[in-house]
Structures are given as C-alpha cells and as structure tokens.
mmCIF file with all atom_site columns, C-alpha atoms in Angstrom:
data_model
loop_
_atom_site.group_PDB
_atom_site.id
_atom_site.type_symbol
_atom_site.label_atom_id
_atom_site.label_alt_id
_atom_site.label_comp_id
_atom_site.label_asym_id
_atom_site.label_entity_id
_atom_site.label_seq_id
_atom_site.pdbx_PDB_ins_code
_atom_site.Cartn_x
_atom_site.Cartn_y
_atom_site.Cartn_z
_atom_site.occupancy
_atom_site.B_iso_or_equiv
_atom_site.pdbx_formal_charge
_atom_site.auth_seq_id
_atom_site.auth_comp_id
_atom_site.auth_asym_id
_atom_site.auth_atom_id
_atom_site.pdbx_PDB_model_num
ATOM 1  C CA . MET A 1 1  ? 122.116 110.590 97.952  1.00 41.00 ? 28  MET A CA 1
ATOM 2  C CA . ALA A 1 2  ? 122.124 111.578 101.668 1.00 48.00 ? 29  ALA A CA 1
ATOM 3  C CA . GLN A 1 3  ? 121.076 109.875 104.565 1.00 48.00 ? 30  GLN A CA 1
ATOM 4  C CA . ALA A 1 4  ? 118.834 111.057 107.299 1.00 49.00 ? 31  ALA A CA 1
ATOM 5  C CA . GLN A 1 5  ? 120.841 112.390 110.163 1.00 60.00 ? 32  GLN A CA 1
ATOM 6  C CA . GLY A 1 6  ? 119.332 109.837 112.550 1.00 84.00 ? 33  GLY A CA 1
ATOM 7  C CA . ASP A 1 7  ? 116.771 107.885 113.425 1.00 90.00 ? 34  ASP A CA 1
ATOM 8  C CA . SER A 1 8  ? 114.478 110.280 114.860 1.00 92.00 ? 35  SER A CA 1
ATOM 9  C CA . ASP A 1 9  ? 114.926 112.836 111.788 1.00 93.00 ? 36  ASP A CA 1
ATOM 10 C CA . LEU A 1 10 ? 114.031 110.120 109.363 1.00 95.00 ? 37  LEU A CA 1
ATOM 11 C CA . ALA A 1 11 ? 110.702 109.560 111.796 1.00 96.00 ? 38  ALA A CA 1
ATOM 12 C CA . ALA A 1 12 ? 110.160 112.773 111.462 1.00 96.00 ? 39  ALA A CA 1
ATOM 13 C CA . ILE A 1 13 ? 110.345 113.091 107.852 1.00 96.00 ? 40  ILE A CA 1
ATOM 14 C CA . LEU A 1 14 ? 108.005 109.642 107.582 1.00 97.00 ? 41  LEU A CA 1
ATOM 15 C CA . VAL A 1 15 ? 105.259 110.973 109.649 1.00 97.00 ? 42  VAL A CA 1
ATOM 16 C CA . SER A 1 16 ? 104.909 114.627 107.942 1.00 97.00 ? 43  SER A CA 1
ATOM 17 C CA . HIS A 1 17 ? 105.230 113.362 104.210 1.00 97.00 ? 44  HIS A CA 1
ATOM 18 C CA . ASP A 1 18 ? 103.370 110.513 102.533 1.00 97.00 ? 45  ASP A CA 1
ATOM 19 C CA . ILE A 1 19 ? 105.430 108.655 100.112 1.00 97.00 ? 46  ILE A CA 1
ATOM 20 C CA . VAL A 1 20 ? 104.291 108.413 96.645  1.00 96.00 ? 47  VAL A CA 1
ATOM 21 C CA . TYR A 1 21 ? 104.899 105.899 94.214  1.00 95.00 ? 48  TYR A CA 1
ATOM 22 C CA . ASP A 1 22 ? 103.794 107.530 90.788  1.00 88.00 ? 49  ASP A CA 1
ATOM 23 C CA . GLY A 1 23 ? 100.908 105.258 89.644  1.00 81.00 ? 50  GLY A CA 1
ATOM 24 C CA . VAL A 1 24 ? 101.213 102.681 91.992  1.00 90.00 ? 51  VAL A CA 1
ATOM 25 C CA . ALA A 1 25 ? 100.635 103.075 95.386  1.00 93.00 ? 52  ALA A CA 1
ATOM 26 C CA . TRP A 1 26 ? 100.995 105.607 98.229  1.00 94.00 ? 53  TRP A CA 1
ATOM 27 C CA . GLU A 1 27 ? 102.064 105.009 101.925 1.00 96.00 ? 54  GLU A CA 1
ATOM 28 C CA . ARG A 1 28 ? 101.038 107.034 105.063 1.00 97.00 ? 55  ARG A CA 1
ATOM 29 C CA . HIS A 1 29 ? 103.080 106.502 108.516 1.00 98.00 ? 56  HIS A CA 1
ATOM 30 C CA . ALA A 1 30 ? 101.332 107.437 111.707 1.00 98.00 ? 57  ALA A CA 1
ATOM 31 C CA . ALA A 1 31 ? 103.570 108.185 114.931 1.00 97.00 ? 58  ALA A CA 1
ATOM 32 C CA . SER A 1 32 ? 101.440 105.887 116.478 1.00 97.00 ? 59  SER A CA 1
ATOM 33 C CA . GLY A 1 33 ? 103.471 103.560 114.340 1.00 97.00 ? 60  GLY A CA 1
ATOM 34 C CA . ARG A 1 34 ? 100.922 102.238 112.095 1.00 97.00 ? 61  ARG A CA 1
ATOM 35 C CA . ILE A 1 35 ? 101.113 102.254 108.305 1.00 97.00 ? 62  ILE A CA 1
ATOM 36 C CA . VAL A 1 36 ? 98.683  102.528 105.758 1.00 96.00 ? 63  VAL A CA 1
ATOM 37 C CA . LEU A 1 37 ? 99.599  101.343 101.981 1.00 94.00 ? 64  LEU A CA 1
ATOM 38 C CA . ARG A 1 38 ? 97.085  101.974 99.253  1.00 92.00 ? 65  ARG A CA 1
ATOM 39 C CA . SER A 1 39 ? 97.504  100.413 96.115  1.00 90.00 ? 66  SER A CA 1
ATOM 40 C CA . LEU A 1 40 ? 96.841  102.273 92.758  1.00 82.00 ? 67  LEU A CA 1
ATOM 41 C CA . GLU A 1 41 ? 97.064  99.332  90.290  1.00 73.00 ? 68  GLU A CA 1
ATOM 42 C CA . ASP A 1 42 ? 93.845  97.687  91.157  1.00 70.00 ? 69  ASP A CA 1
ATOM 43 C CA . PRO A 1 43 ? 91.133  99.765  89.844  1.00 70.00 ? 70  PRO A CA 1
ATOM 44 C CA . ASP A 1 44 ? 89.157  99.378  93.201  1.00 73.00 ? 71  ASP A CA 1
ATOM 45 C CA . GLY A 1 45 ? 92.558  100.043 94.700  1.00 73.00 ? 72  GLY A CA 1
ATOM 46 C CA . THR A 1 46 ? 93.900  97.924  97.986  1.00 85.00 ? 73  THR A CA 1
ATOM 47 C CA . THR A 1 47 ? 94.418  99.278  101.526 1.00 90.00 ? 74  THR A CA 1
ATOM 48 C CA . SER A 1 48 ? 96.803  97.170  103.584 1.00 91.00 ? 75  SER A CA 1
ATOM 49 C CA . LEU A 1 49 ? 97.827  98.564  107.245 1.00 94.00 ? 76  LEU A CA 1
ATOM 50 C CA . GLY A 1 50 ? 100.712 97.529  108.983 1.00 96.00 ? 77  GLY A CA 1
ATOM 51 C CA . GLU A 1 51 ? 103.613 98.660  111.359 1.00 97.00 ? 78  GLU A CA 1
ATOM 52 C CA . TRP A 1 52 ? 106.657 100.603 110.848 1.00 97.00 ? 79  TRP A CA 1
ATOM 53 C CA . GLN A 1 53 ? 109.359 101.483 113.161 1.00 97.00 ? 80  GLN A CA 1
ATOM 54 C CA . ILE A 1 54 ? 113.051 102.914 112.616 1.00 96.00 ? 81  ILE A CA 1
ATOM 55 C CA . VAL A 1 55 ? 115.961 100.526 113.483 1.00 95.00 ? 82  VAL A CA 1
ATOM 56 C CA . GLU A 1 56 ? 119.403 102.473 113.229 1.00 93.00 ? 83  GLU A CA 1
ATOM 57 C CA . GLY A 1 57 ? 118.592 104.329 110.112 1.00 92.00 ? 84  GLY A CA 1
ATOM 58 C CA . ALA A 1 58 ? 116.331 101.612 108.475 1.00 95.00 ? 85  ALA A CA 1
ATOM 59 C CA . ARG A 1 59 ? 112.517 101.837 108.003 1.00 97.00 ? 86  ARG A CA 1
ATOM 60 C CA . CYS A 1 60 ? 111.510 98.102  109.249 1.00 97.00 ? 87  CYS A CA 1
ATOM 61 C CA . LEU A 1 61 ? 107.602 97.316  108.299 1.00 96.00 ? 88  LEU A CA 1
ATOM 62 C CA . ARG A 1 62 ? 105.349 94.241  109.206 1.00 96.00 ? 89  ARG A CA 1
ATOM 63 C CA . TRP A 1 63 ? 101.994 94.016  107.554 1.00 91.00 ? 90  TRP A CA 1
ATOM 64 C CA . ARG A 1 64 ? 101.089 91.396  109.984 1.00 85.00 ? 91  ARG A CA 1
ATOM 65 C CA . PRO A 1 65 ? 102.016 90.876  114.072 1.00 81.00 ? 92  PRO A CA 1
ATOM 66 C CA . ALA A 1 66 ? 102.968 87.191  112.918 1.00 82.00 ? 93  ALA A CA 1
ATOM 67 C CA . MET A 1 67 ? 105.068 88.327  110.352 1.00 88.00 ? 94  MET A CA 1
ATOM 68 C CA . ASP A 1 68 ? 108.729 89.051  110.819 1.00 93.00 ? 95  ASP A CA 1
ATOM 69 C CA . TRP A 1 69 ? 109.945 92.673  110.399 1.00 95.00 ? 96  TRP A CA 1
ATOM 70 C CA . GLU A 1 70 ? 111.586 93.333  107.309 1.00 96.00 ? 97  GLU A CA 1
ATOM 71 C CA . CYS A 1 71 ? 113.839 96.649  107.058 1.00 97.00 ? 98  CYS A CA 1
ATOM 72 C CA . TYR A 1 72 ? 115.096 98.609  104.367 1.00 97.00 ? 99  TYR A CA 1
ATOM 73 C CA . ALA A 1 73 ? 117.873 101.223 104.096 1.00 96.00 ? 100 ALA A CA 1
ATOM 74 C CA . VAL A 1 74 ? 116.767 104.765 103.524 1.00 96.00 ? 101 VAL A CA 1
ATOM 75 C CA . GLU A 1 75 ? 118.331 107.226 101.391 1.00 95.00 ? 102 GLU A CA 1
ATOM 76 C CA . LEU A 1 76 ? 116.960 110.777 100.458 1.00 95.00 ? 103 LEU A CA 1
ATOM 77 C CA . ASP A 1 77 ? 118.254 112.599 97.854  1.00 94.00 ? 104 ASP A CA 1
ATOM 78 C CA . GLY A 1 78 ? 117.347 115.871 99.207  1.00 91.00 ? 105 GLY A CA 1
ATOM 79 C CA . ALA A 1 79 ? 114.991 117.139 96.247  1.00 95.00 ? 106 ALA A CA 1
ATOM 80 C CA . GLY A 1 80 ? 112.187 114.976 97.705  1.00 95.00 ? 107 GLY A CA 1
ATOM 81 C CA . GLY A 1 81 ? 112.777 111.671 96.388  1.00 97.00 ? 108 GLY A CA 1
ATOM 82 C CA . ILE A 1 82 ? 113.056 108.393 98.665  1.00 97.00 ? 109 ILE A CA 1
ATOM 83 C CA . THR A 1 83 ? 114.533 105.411 98.064  1.00 97.00 ? 110 THR A CA 1
ATOM 84 C CA . MET A 1 84 ? 114.412 101.949 99.950  1.00 96.00 ? 111 MET A CA 1
ATOM 85 C CA . THR A 1 85 ? 116.781 98.777  99.585  1.00 97.00 ? 112 THR A CA 1
ATOM 86 C CA . ASP A 1 86 ? 116.020 95.799  100.743 1.00 96.00 ? 113 ASP A CA 1
ATOM 87 C CA . ALA A 1 87 ? 118.390 93.025  102.018 1.00 94.00 ? 114 ALA A CA 1
ATOM 88 C CA . LEU A 1 88 ? 118.641 91.544  98.468  1.00 96.00 ? 115 LEU A CA 1
ATOM 89 C CA . GLY A 1 89 ? 119.495 94.803  96.925  1.00 97.00 ? 116 GLY A CA 1
ATOM 90 C CA . ASN A 1 90 ? 115.947 95.470  95.428  1.00 97.00 ? 117 ASN A CA 1
ATOM 91 C CA . ALA A 1 91 ? 115.272 99.512  95.823  1.00 97.00 ? 118 ALA A CA 1
ATOM 92 C CA . ILE A 1 92 ? 112.199 101.097 95.361  1.00 95.00 ? 119 ILE A CA 1
ATOM 93 C CA . THR A 1 93 ? 111.946 104.536 94.554  1.00 97.00 ? 120 THR A CA 1
ATOM 94 C CA . GLY A 1 94 ? 109.291 107.554 95.639  1.00 97.00 ? 121 GLY A CA 1
ATOM 95 C CA . ARG A 1 95 ? 108.596 110.907 96.347  1.00 97.00 ? 122 ARG A CA 1
ATOM 96 C CA . LEU A 1 96 ? 108.257 112.644 99.417  1.00 97.00 ? 123 LEU A CA 1
ATOM 97 C CA . VAL A 1 97 ? 104.808 114.743 99.419  1.00 97.00 ? 124 VAL A CA 1
ATOM 98 C CA . PRO A 1 98 ? 104.164 117.242 102.675 1.00 96.00 ? 125 PRO A CA 1
ATOM 99 C CA . ARG A 1 99 ? 100.884 116.255 104.145 1.00 92.00 ? 126 ARG A CA 1
#
C-alpha cells in the first residue's frame, strides 16, 4: 500500500472524500478540522461529532475536547481503499468516495 506524499496531501484527500465502511458507517472530514461519523449499524443511525488533524502522516481524532487525541497510521492503496491502524495494531479498512 502507498502512503500519501505528505500531511497536506493526506488532508486534501480526506477533505475531498467521504470514507465509507461498508454497512457500518461513513465519515466526513471538514476543512475546519471537524469530523462527522455516522453509524449505520443502529436502525436509527448514530451521529458523532469530533475533531481531526494530520500529524506527521497520521490521522488524529478526538471526539470530545476533554479526550486525548488518538492517531492512526494511514495507508492508501491507490484504488480508493484506505486503511487506518492504531498504536496497538488494530486496523480498519474503508473506501474513499469523492464528494
């Protein structure tokens, strides 16, 4: 898998695409640093709002200001796939969908 070329490249990709986790959720990154996560597992859906930033090639998130930032290594496969891996090695894979 290929890494984005730099922090600004990765940020531009995230702001111009939604990330879809098939049948589970989607995320939207705003240029303002806000993120929306919409869970599809619940019949009524659940929406969470948080913040995001790119730090040294990692996507960092926090869902409430009092929470610590959690960062994920990002890998792009060049075919619209994206994998994010946390510090414990847990990975989640989604697909980038242009807005």
